[in-house]
Amino acid sequence: MAESNDTTAPETTARGTTDTTPDAGGAAPRDAKRSERDAILAVKDLTVAFGSNVVLDKLTLDVYRGEILGFVGASGTGKSVLMRTVLRLLPRQSGSIRILGAEYDKVSEEERVALDTRLGVLFQHGALFSALTVKENIQVPMREYLDLSQEMMDDLAMLKIALVGLKPEAADRYPSELSGGMIKRAALARALALDPDLVFLDEPTSGLDPIGAAEFDDLIAKLRDTLGLTVYMVTHDLDSLFSVCDRIAVLGKKRVLVEGTIDDMLAFDDPWVQSYFRGKRARSIVRDETPGEARQ
């Protein structure tokens, strides 16, 4: 699968396995205690390099079913590299990647294609095809993976448009006729075209004004709760991290430095982590005397 910059391939992903994992069974509330931590995505000892430049070195990360994971790190540390490696857009030198209980390297091509239909991706800047309308963009993965009539695809596309909060008249508009927020919502509708279990979001609120970003965060949370999604969100948006993410993972030194709640980030003794979560641009947090409790 390849990323689209108006003219290249869509944001569907490669996946393939028979469905041996439990059904989503509804979303997990943000504060719910899971009796079992079901890792819908499990990355273990992953190493990715470009020539002699090692970007990720024995990185390990789990993403649990029903959660919204915020993935952060300094620019150039490899956040997008990890996401694209998971999606098989980039090769890896070593390590294993399991999605929905299946390891890509050990399933057939037919099973990979089947797995593809359970992943959705929103690339940075939306990556909509400029020559296609919103409705046609949403139908790209349907045409790639499903055998549906045009009427059925039209109905499904309109359903996805309504699901992300766009008006029906947006269906026949081209990307150049959309605002930044509308582009993000249209791209999200395409990511949801095949009713995925796991959705990857790459900087979903970048370029949006504070109100638009907050509305998009609310939309992500509502879709998670309504559709039972699991969300992997690469972001620099502190508001998103504080308001909508269940857990946060920080990438640094070619691996995951720390993962956990906002409290875990505030307590972690690392100069970059402290600067990021306690710096001038961080949101004001009022902490209770009791460790492990933080609130806005």
mmCIF file of C-alpha atoms in Angstrom:
data_model
loop_
_atom_site.group_PDB
_atom_site.id
_atom_site.type_symbol
_atom_site.label_atom_id
_atom_site.label_comp_id
_atom_site.label_asym_id
_atom_site.label_seq_id
_atom_site.Cartn_x
_atom_site.Cartn_y
_atom_site.Cartn_z
ATOM 1 C CA MET A 1 0.000 0.000 0.000
ATOM 2 C CA ALA A 2 1.269 3.434 -0.794
ATOM 3 C CA GLU A 3 0.529 6.861 0.561
ATOM 4 C CA SER A 4 -1.263 9.289 -1.722
ATOM 5 C CA ASN A 5 -0.215 12.866 -2.250
ATOM 6 C CA ASP A 6 -3.156 13.801 -4.454
ATOM 7 C CA THR A 7 -2.024 11.465 -7.222
ATOM 8 C CA THR A 8 -0.654 8.212 -5.799
ATOM 9 C CA ALA A 9 -2.223 5.212 -4.148
ATOM 10 C CA PRO A 10 -4.926 5.429 -1.473
ATOM 11 C CA GLU A 11 -4.586 4.978 2.221
ATOM 12 C CA THR A 12 -5.812 1.437 2.457
ATOM 13 C CA THR A 13 -3.303 -0.910 4.047
ATOM 14 C CA ALA A 14 -1.967 -4.388 3.631
ATOM 15 C CA ARG A 15 -3.285 -7.005 5.897
ATOM 16 C CA GLY A 16 -4.099 -10.626 5.751
ATOM 17 C CA THR A 17 -5.203 -13.359 8.068
ATOM 18 C CA THR A 18 -8.166 -15.459 8.843
ATOM 19 C CA ASP A 19 -10.181 -13.876 11.626
ATOM 20 C CA THR A 20 -9.060 -15.796 14.678
ATOM 21 C CA THR A 21 -9.266 -12.865 17.093
ATOM 22 C CA PRO A 22 -12.259 -12.044 19.289
ATOM 23 C CA ASP A 23 -14.790 -9.526 18.002
ATOM 24 C CA ALA A 24 -14.374 -5.977 19.204
ATOM 25 C CA GLY A 25 -17.518 -6.309 21.253
ATOM 26 C CA GLY A 26 -17.896 -2.576 21.674
ATOM 27 C CA ALA A 27 -15.498 0.110 22.761
ATOM 28 C CA ALA A 28 -13.705 0.138 26.052
ATOM 29 C CA PRO A 29 -14.498 3.272 28.069
ATOM 30 C CA ARG A 30 -11.477 5.451 28.781
ATOM 31 C CA ASP A 31 -11.382 4.653 32.488
ATOM 32 C CA ALA A 32 -12.589 1.077 32.355
ATOM 33 C CA LYS A 33 -10.341 -1.550 33.912
ATOM 34 C CA ARG A 34 -9.711 -4.354 31.446
ATOM 35 C CA SER A 35 -9.720 -7.805 32.937
ATOM 36 C CA GLU A 36 -7.480 -8.875 30.072
ATOM 37 C CA ARG A 37 -5.256 -6.634 27.996
ATOM 38 C CA ASP A 38 -5.953 -7.718 24.454
ATOM 39 C CA ALA A 39 -3.099 -6.421 22.283
ATOM 40 C CA ILE A 40 -4.634 -5.711 18.888
ATOM 41 C CA LEU A 41 -1.190 -4.561 17.689
ATOM 42 C CA ALA A 42 2.011 -6.066 19.093
ATOM 43 C CA VAL A 43 5.408 -4.866 17.862
ATOM 44 C CA LYS A 44 8.404 -6.689 19.310
ATOM 45 C CA ASP A 45 12.136 -6.002 18.913
ATOM 46 C CA LEU A 46 11.567 -4.049 15.693
ATOM 47 C CA THR A 47 14.643 -2.695 13.900
ATOM 48 C CA VAL A 48 14.353 -0.423 10.859
ATOM 49 C CA ALA A 49 17.317 1.112 9.043
ATOM 50 C CA PHE A 50 18.008 3.050 5.871
ATOM 51 C CA GLY A 51 21.461 1.921 4.819
ATOM 52 C CA SER A 52 23.721 2.387 7.823
ATOM 53 C CA ASN A 53 21.276 4.750 9.519
ATOM 54 C CA VAL A 54 19.326 2.812 12.157
ATOM 55 C CA VAL A 55 16.068 4.651 12.870
ATOM 56 C CA LEU A 56 14.378 2.139 15.185
ATOM 57 C CA ASP A 57 16.387 -0.333 17.250
ATOM 58 C CA LYS A 58 14.649 -3.282 18.934
ATOM 59 C CA LEU A 59 11.503 -1.252 19.564
ATOM 60 C CA THR A 60 8.624 -2.927 21.402
ATOM 61 C CA LEU A 61 5.091 -1.548 21.655
ATOM 62 C CA ASP A 62 1.596 -2.911 22.334
ATOM 63 C CA VAL A 63 -1.688 -1.235 21.430
ATOM 64 C CA TYR A 64 -4.695 -2.573 23.303
ATOM 65 C CA ARG A 65 -8.156 -3.172 21.929
ATOM 66 C CA GLY A 66 -10.557 -0.266 22.381
ATOM 67 C CA GLU A 67 -7.978 2.325 23.407
ATOM 68 C CA ILE A 68 -6.769 5.548 21.835
ATOM 69 C CA LEU A 69 -2.972 5.522 21.961
ATOM 70 C CA GLY A 70 -1.130 8.787 21.421
ATOM 71 C CA PHE A 71 2.331 8.277 19.916
ATOM 72 C CA VAL A 72 4.727 11.194 20.306
ATOM 73 C CA GLY A 73 8.389 12.010 19.889
ATOM 74 C CA ALA A 74 10.736 14.696 18.654
ATOM 75 C CA SER A 75 10.773 15.459 14.936
ATOM 76 C CA GLY A 76 12.857 12.991 12.996
ATOM 77 C CA THR A 77 12.813 10.241 15.622
ATOM 78 C CA GLY A 78 10.856 7.809 13.427
ATOM 79 C CA LYS A 79 7.179 8.105 14.409
ATOM 80 C CA SER A 80 5.926 7.917 10.845
ATOM 81 C CA VAL A 81 8.589 5.314 10.018
ATOM 82 C CA LEU A 82 7.130 3.025 12.671
ATOM 83 C CA MET A 83 3.585 3.491 11.418
ATOM 84 C CA ARG A 84 4.578 2.859 7.816
ATOM 85 C CA THR A 85 6.612 -0.184 8.789
ATOM 86 C CA VAL A 86 3.622 -1.627 10.630
ATOM 87 C CA LEU A 87 1.558 -1.033 7.487
ATOM 88 C CA ARG A 88 4.223 -2.754 5.344
ATOM 89 C CA LEU A 89 4.991 0.415 3.436
ATOM 90 C CA LEU A 90 8.597 0.177 4.638
ATOM 91 C CA PRO A 91 10.753 -2.940 5.138
ATOM 92 C CA ARG A 92 12.209 -3.938 8.483
ATOM 93 C CA GLN A 93 15.533 -5.530 9.315
ATOM 94 C CA SER A 94 14.287 -7.617 12.222
ATOM 95 C CA GLY A 95 11.528 -8.011 14.758
ATOM 96 C CA SER A 96 7.911 -9.150 14.624
ATOM 97 C CA ILE A 97 4.607 -7.365 14.039
ATOM 98 C CA ARG A 98 1.317 -8.975 15.024
ATOM 99 C CA ILE A 99 -1.985 -7.353 14.115
ATOM 100 C CA LEU A 100 -5.295 -8.822 15.232
ATOM 101 C CA GLY A 101 -3.492 -11.942 16.341
ATOM 102 C CA ALA A 102 -1.746 -12.578 13.025
ATOM 103 C CA GLU A 103 1.895 -12.178 12.044
ATOM 104 C CA TYR A 104 2.252 -10.873 8.501
ATOM 105 C CA ASP A 105 5.263 -12.995 7.686
ATOM 106 C CA LYS A 106 3.419 -16.202 8.501
ATOM 107 C CA VAL A 107 0.161 -15.801 6.602
ATOM 108 C CA SER A 108 -0.720 -16.245 2.958
ATOM 109 C CA GLU A 109 -1.204 -13.377 0.521
ATOM 110 C CA GLU A 110 -4.938 -14.070 0.496
ATOM 111 C CA GLU A 111 -5.024 -13.752 4.272
ATOM 112 C CA ARG A 112 -3.017 -10.508 4.125
ATOM 113 C CA VAL A 113 -5.603 -9.030 1.795
ATOM 114 C CA ALA A 114 -8.359 -10.113 4.173
ATOM 115 C CA LEU A 115 -6.519 -8.456 7.034
ATOM 116 C CA ASP A 116 -6.229 -5.276 4.990
ATOM 117 C CA THR A 117 -9.951 -4.744 5.199
ATOM 118 C CA ARG A 118 -9.694 -4.471 8.991
ATOM 119 C CA LEU A 119 -7.232 -1.572 9.005
ATOM 120 C CA GLY A 120 -7.851 2.055 8.172
ATOM 121 C CA VAL A 121 -5.355 4.875 7.724
ATOM 122 C CA LEU A 122 -5.588 8.644 7.733
ATOM 123 C CA PHE A 123 -2.305 9.995 6.401
ATOM 124 C CA GLN A 124 -0.953 13.397 7.296
ATOM 125 C CA HIS A 125 -2.644 16.199 5.291
ATOM 126 C CA GLY A 126 -5.436 13.803 4.292
ATOM 127 C CA ALA A 127 -3.785 12.538 1.081
ATOM 128 C CA LEU A 128 -7.021 12.695 -0.897
ATOM 129 C CA PHE A 129 -6.937 12.188 -4.657
ATOM 130 C CA SER A 130 -7.281 15.668 -6.118
ATOM 131 C CA ALA A 131 -9.054 14.452 -9.277
ATOM 132 C CA LEU A 132 -11.745 12.561 -7.346
ATOM 133 C CA THR A 133 -14.719 13.882 -5.425
ATOM 134 C CA VAL A 134 -15.128 13.169 -1.729
ATOM 135 C CA LYS A 135 -17.548 10.351 -2.512
ATOM 136 C CA GLU A 136 -15.195 8.862 -5.085
ATOM 137 C CA ASN A 137 -12.253 9.066 -2.662
ATOM 138 C CA ILE A 138 -14.223 7.143 -0.056
ATOM 139 C CA GLN A 139 -15.097 4.497 -2.631
ATOM 140 C CA VAL A 140 -11.457 3.797 -3.582
ATOM 141 C CA PRO A 141 -10.917 1.085 -0.920
ATOM 142 C CA MET A 142 -14.343 -0.353 -1.692
ATOM 143 C CA ARG A 143 -13.371 -0.783 -5.341
ATOM 144 C CA GLU A 144 -10.017 -2.256 -4.312
ATOM 145 C CA TYR A 145 -11.301 -4.871 -1.888
ATOM 146 C CA LEU A 146 -15.054 -5.378 -2.338
ATOM 147 C CA ASP A 147 -17.350 -6.483 -5.137
ATOM 148 C CA LEU A 148 -20.266 -4.078 -4.765
ATOM 149 C CA SER A 149 -22.677 -2.386 -7.123
ATOM 150 C CA GLN A 150 -22.274 1.338 -7.763
ATOM 151 C CA GLU A 151 -25.546 1.983 -5.973
ATOM 152 C CA MET A 152 -24.339 0.144 -2.880
ATOM 153 C CA MET A 153 -21.018 2.015 -2.888
ATOM 154 C CA ASP A 154 -22.850 5.318 -3.227
ATOM 155 C CA ASP A 155 -25.052 4.483 -0.241
ATOM 156 C CA LEU A 156 -22.088 3.391 1.868
ATOM 157 C CA ALA A 157 -20.090 6.493 0.954
ATOM 158 C CA MET A 158 -22.954 8.744 2.000
ATOM 159 C CA LEU A 159 -23.193 6.838 5.275
ATOM 160 C CA LYS A 160 -19.491 7.435 5.977
ATOM 161 C CA ILE A 161 -19.844 11.113 5.065
ATOM 162 C CA ALA A 162 -22.618 11.501 7.622
ATOM 163 C CA LEU A 163 -20.642 9.475 10.173
ATOM 164 C CA VAL A 164 -17.754 11.976 10.188
ATOM 165 C CA GLY A 165 -20.024 15.005 10.414
ATOM 166 C CA LEU A 166 -19.893 16.259 6.822
ATOM 167 C CA LYS A 167 -22.990 17.564 5.075
ATOM 168 C CA PRO A 168 -24.396 15.525 2.155
ATOM 169 C CA GLU A 169 -23.455 18.203 -0.381
ATOM 170 C CA ALA A 170 -19.768 17.601 0.434
ATOM 171 C CA ALA A 171 -19.999 14.272 -1.414
ATOM 172 C CA ASP A 172 -19.641 15.819 -4.861
ATOM 173 C CA ARG A 173 -16.956 18.361 -3.984
ATOM 174 C CA TYR A 174 -13.303 18.014 -4.914
ATOM 175 C CA PRO A 175 -10.515 18.358 -2.317
ATOM 176 C CA SER A 176 -9.631 21.825 -3.647
ATOM 177 C CA GLU A 177 -13.145 22.944 -2.698
ATOM 178 C CA LEU A 178 -12.839 21.820 0.927
ATOM 179 C CA SER A 179 -11.548 23.550 4.039
ATOM 180 C CA GLY A 180 -8.729 21.981 6.035
ATOM 181 C CA GLY A 181 -11.145 20.520 8.556
ATOM 182 C CA MET A 182 -13.364 19.090 5.828
ATOM 183 C CA ILE A 183 -10.348 17.441 4.182
ATOM 184 C CA LYS A 184 -9.459 15.726 7.459
ATOM 185 C CA ARG A 185 -13.032 14.512 7.905
ATOM 186 C CA ALA A 186 -13.237 13.270 4.307
ATOM 187 C CA ALA A 187 -9.948 11.409 4.753
ATOM 188 C CA LEU A 188 -11.267 9.906 7.966
ATOM 189 C CA ALA A 189 -14.403 8.776 6.137
ATOM 190 C CA ARG A 190 -12.167 6.995 3.623
ATOM 191 C CA ALA A 191 -10.217 5.381 6.457
ATOM 192 C CA LEU A 192 -13.528 4.048 7.802
ATOM 193 C CA ALA A 193 -14.775 2.883 4.406
ATOM 194 C CA LEU A 194 -14.270 -0.828 5.133
ATOM 195 C CA ASP A 195 -15.401 -0.741 8.787
ATOM 196 C CA PRO A 196 -11.926 -1.332 10.239
ATOM 197 C CA ASP A 197 -11.039 -2.565 13.715
ATOM 198 C CA LEU A 198 -7.799 -0.574 13.964
ATOM 199 C CA VAL A 199 -7.356 2.971 12.648
ATOM 200 C CA PHE A 200 -4.014 4.731 12.203
ATOM 201 C CA LEU A 201 -4.065 8.543 12.344
ATOM 202 C CA ASP A 202 -0.972 10.518 11.334
ATOM 203 C CA GLU A 203 -1.124 14.049 12.785
ATOM 204 C CA PRO A 204 -4.921 14.249 12.411
ATOM 205 C CA THR A 205 -5.271 17.746 13.925
ATOM 206 C CA SER A 206 -2.234 19.400 12.331
ATOM 207 C CA GLY A 207 -3.157 22.559 10.464
ATOM 208 C CA LEU A 208 -6.515 22.901 12.209
ATOM 209 C CA ASP A 209 -7.488 25.846 14.378
ATOM 210 C CA PRO A 210 -8.016 25.105 18.105
ATOM 211 C CA ILE A 211 -11.798 24.815 17.755
ATOM 212 C CA GLY A 212 -11.545 22.545 14.710
ATOM 213 C CA ALA A 213 -8.897 20.412 16.412
ATOM 214 C CA ALA A 214 -11.032 20.014 19.541
ATOM 215 C CA GLU A 215 -14.046 19.032 17.438
ATOM 216 C CA PHE A 216 -11.958 16.453 15.574
ATOM 217 C CA ASP A 217 -10.727 14.997 18.867
ATOM 218 C CA ASP A 218 -14.329 14.719 20.050
ATOM 219 C CA LEU A 219 -15.252 12.994 16.796
ATOM 220 C CA ILE A 220 -12.465 10.428 17.220
ATOM 221 C CA ALA A 221 -13.579 9.669 20.774
ATOM 222 C CA LYS A 222 -17.225 9.289 19.736
ATOM 223 C CA LEU A 223 -16.352 7.010 16.828
ATOM 224 C CA ARG A 224 -14.190 4.878 19.108
ATOM 225 C CA ASP A 225 -17.051 4.496 21.561
ATOM 226 C CA THR A 226 -19.709 3.967 18.875
ATOM 227 C CA LEU A 227 -17.845 1.663 16.510
ATOM 228 C CA GLY A 228 -15.554 -0.103 18.965
ATOM 229 C CA LEU A 229 -12.435 1.171 17.213
ATOM 230 C CA THR A 230 -8.867 0.985 18.381
ATOM 231 C CA VAL A 231 -6.942 4.141 17.468
ATOM 232 C CA TYR A 232 -3.193 4.596 16.983
ATOM 233 C CA MET A 233 -2.605 8.347 16.780
ATOM 234 C CA VAL A 234 0.704 9.949 15.848
ATOM 235 C CA THR A 235 0.425 13.506 17.116
ATOM 236 C CA HIS A 236 2.216 16.571 18.416
ATOM 237 C CA ASP A 237 -1.029 18.076 19.694
ATOM 238 C CA LEU A 238 -0.822 18.390 23.473
ATOM 239 C CA ASP A 239 -4.552 19.064 23.692
ATOM 240 C CA SER A 240 -5.231 15.696 22.017
ATOM 241 C CA LEU A 241 -2.885 13.910 24.389
ATOM 242 C CA PHE A 242 -4.482 15.437 27.459
ATOM 243 C CA SER A 243 -8.113 15.208 26.386
ATOM 244 C CA VAL A 244 -8.683 12.110 24.277
ATOM 245 C CA CYS A 245 -5.816 9.610 24.603
ATOM 246 C CA ASP A 246 -6.100 6.707 27.035
ATOM 247 C CA ARG A 247 -2.361 6.053 26.933
ATOM 248 C CA ILE A 248 0.705 7.752 25.512
ATOM 249 C CA ALA A 249 3.919 6.239 24.154
ATOM 250 C CA VAL A 250 7.030 8.370 23.683
ATOM 251 C CA LEU A 251 9.583 7.538 21.015
ATOM 252 C CA GLY A 252 13.208 8.461 21.689
ATOM 253 C CA LYS A 253 16.680 6.953 21.385
ATOM 254 C CA LYS A 254 15.304 4.651 18.654
ATOM 255 C CA ARG A 255 12.852 2.927 20.997
ATOM 256 C CA VAL A 256 9.834 3.556 23.200
ATOM 257 C CA LEU A 257 11.164 5.516 26.169
ATOM 258 C CA VAL A 258 8.003 5.395 28.251
ATOM 259 C CA GLU A 259 4.358 4.482 27.850
ATOM 260 C CA GLY A 260 1.414 5.076 30.134
ATOM 261 C CA THR A 261 -0.888 7.825 31.338
ATOM 262 C CA ILE A 262 -0.289 11.560 31.587
ATOM 263 C CA ASP A 263 0.796 10.975 35.202
ATOM 264 C CA ASP A 264 3.430 8.527 33.969
ATOM 265 C CA MET A 265 4.718 11.124 31.503
ATOM 266 C CA LEU A 266 4.916 13.800 34.195
ATOM 267 C CA ALA A 267 6.820 11.463 36.505
ATOM 268 C CA PHE A 268 9.277 10.102 33.939
ATOM 269 C CA ASP A 269 12.798 11.425 34.434
ATOM 270 C CA ASP A 270 13.917 12.338 30.933
ATOM 271 C CA PRO A 271 14.819 15.865 29.766
ATOM 272 C CA TRP A 272 12.819 15.733 26.515
ATOM 273 C CA VAL A 273 9.753 14.151 28.120
ATOM 274 C CA GLN A 274 9.776 16.697 30.932
ATOM 275 C CA SER A 275 10.236 19.581 28.512
ATOM 276 C CA TYR A 276 7.409 18.331 26.323
ATOM 277 C CA PHE A 277 4.832 17.674 29.026
ATOM 278 C CA ARG A 278 5.822 20.451 31.421
ATOM 279 C CA GLY A 279 7.067 23.062 28.962
ATOM 280 C CA LYS A 280 5.608 26.468 28.216
ATOM 281 C CA ARG A 281 3.267 25.115 25.546
ATOM 282 C CA ALA A 282 1.947 22.254 27.677
ATOM 283 C CA ARG A 283 -1.542 22.581 29.044
ATOM 284 C CA SER A 284 -1.879 23.628 32.658
ATOM 285 C CA ILE A 285 -2.391 20.546 34.821
ATOM 286 C CA VAL A 286 -3.575 20.636 38.390
ATOM 287 C CA ARG A 287 -2.335 17.555 40.193
ATOM 288 C CA ASP A 288 -3.795 16.139 43.362
ATOM 289 C CA GLU A 289 -1.567 15.431 46.317
ATOM 290 C CA THR A 290 -2.095 11.732 45.692
ATOM 291 C CA PRO A 291 0.365 10.368 43.099
ATOM 292 C CA GLY A 292 -1.219 8.884 40.000
ATOM 293 C CA GLU A 293 -4.088 11.356 39.806
ATOM 294 C CA ALA A 294 -3.953 14.240 37.375
ATOM 295 C CA ARG A 295 -6.666 16.397 35.975
ATOM 296 C CA GLN A 296 -6.955 19.354 33.751
#
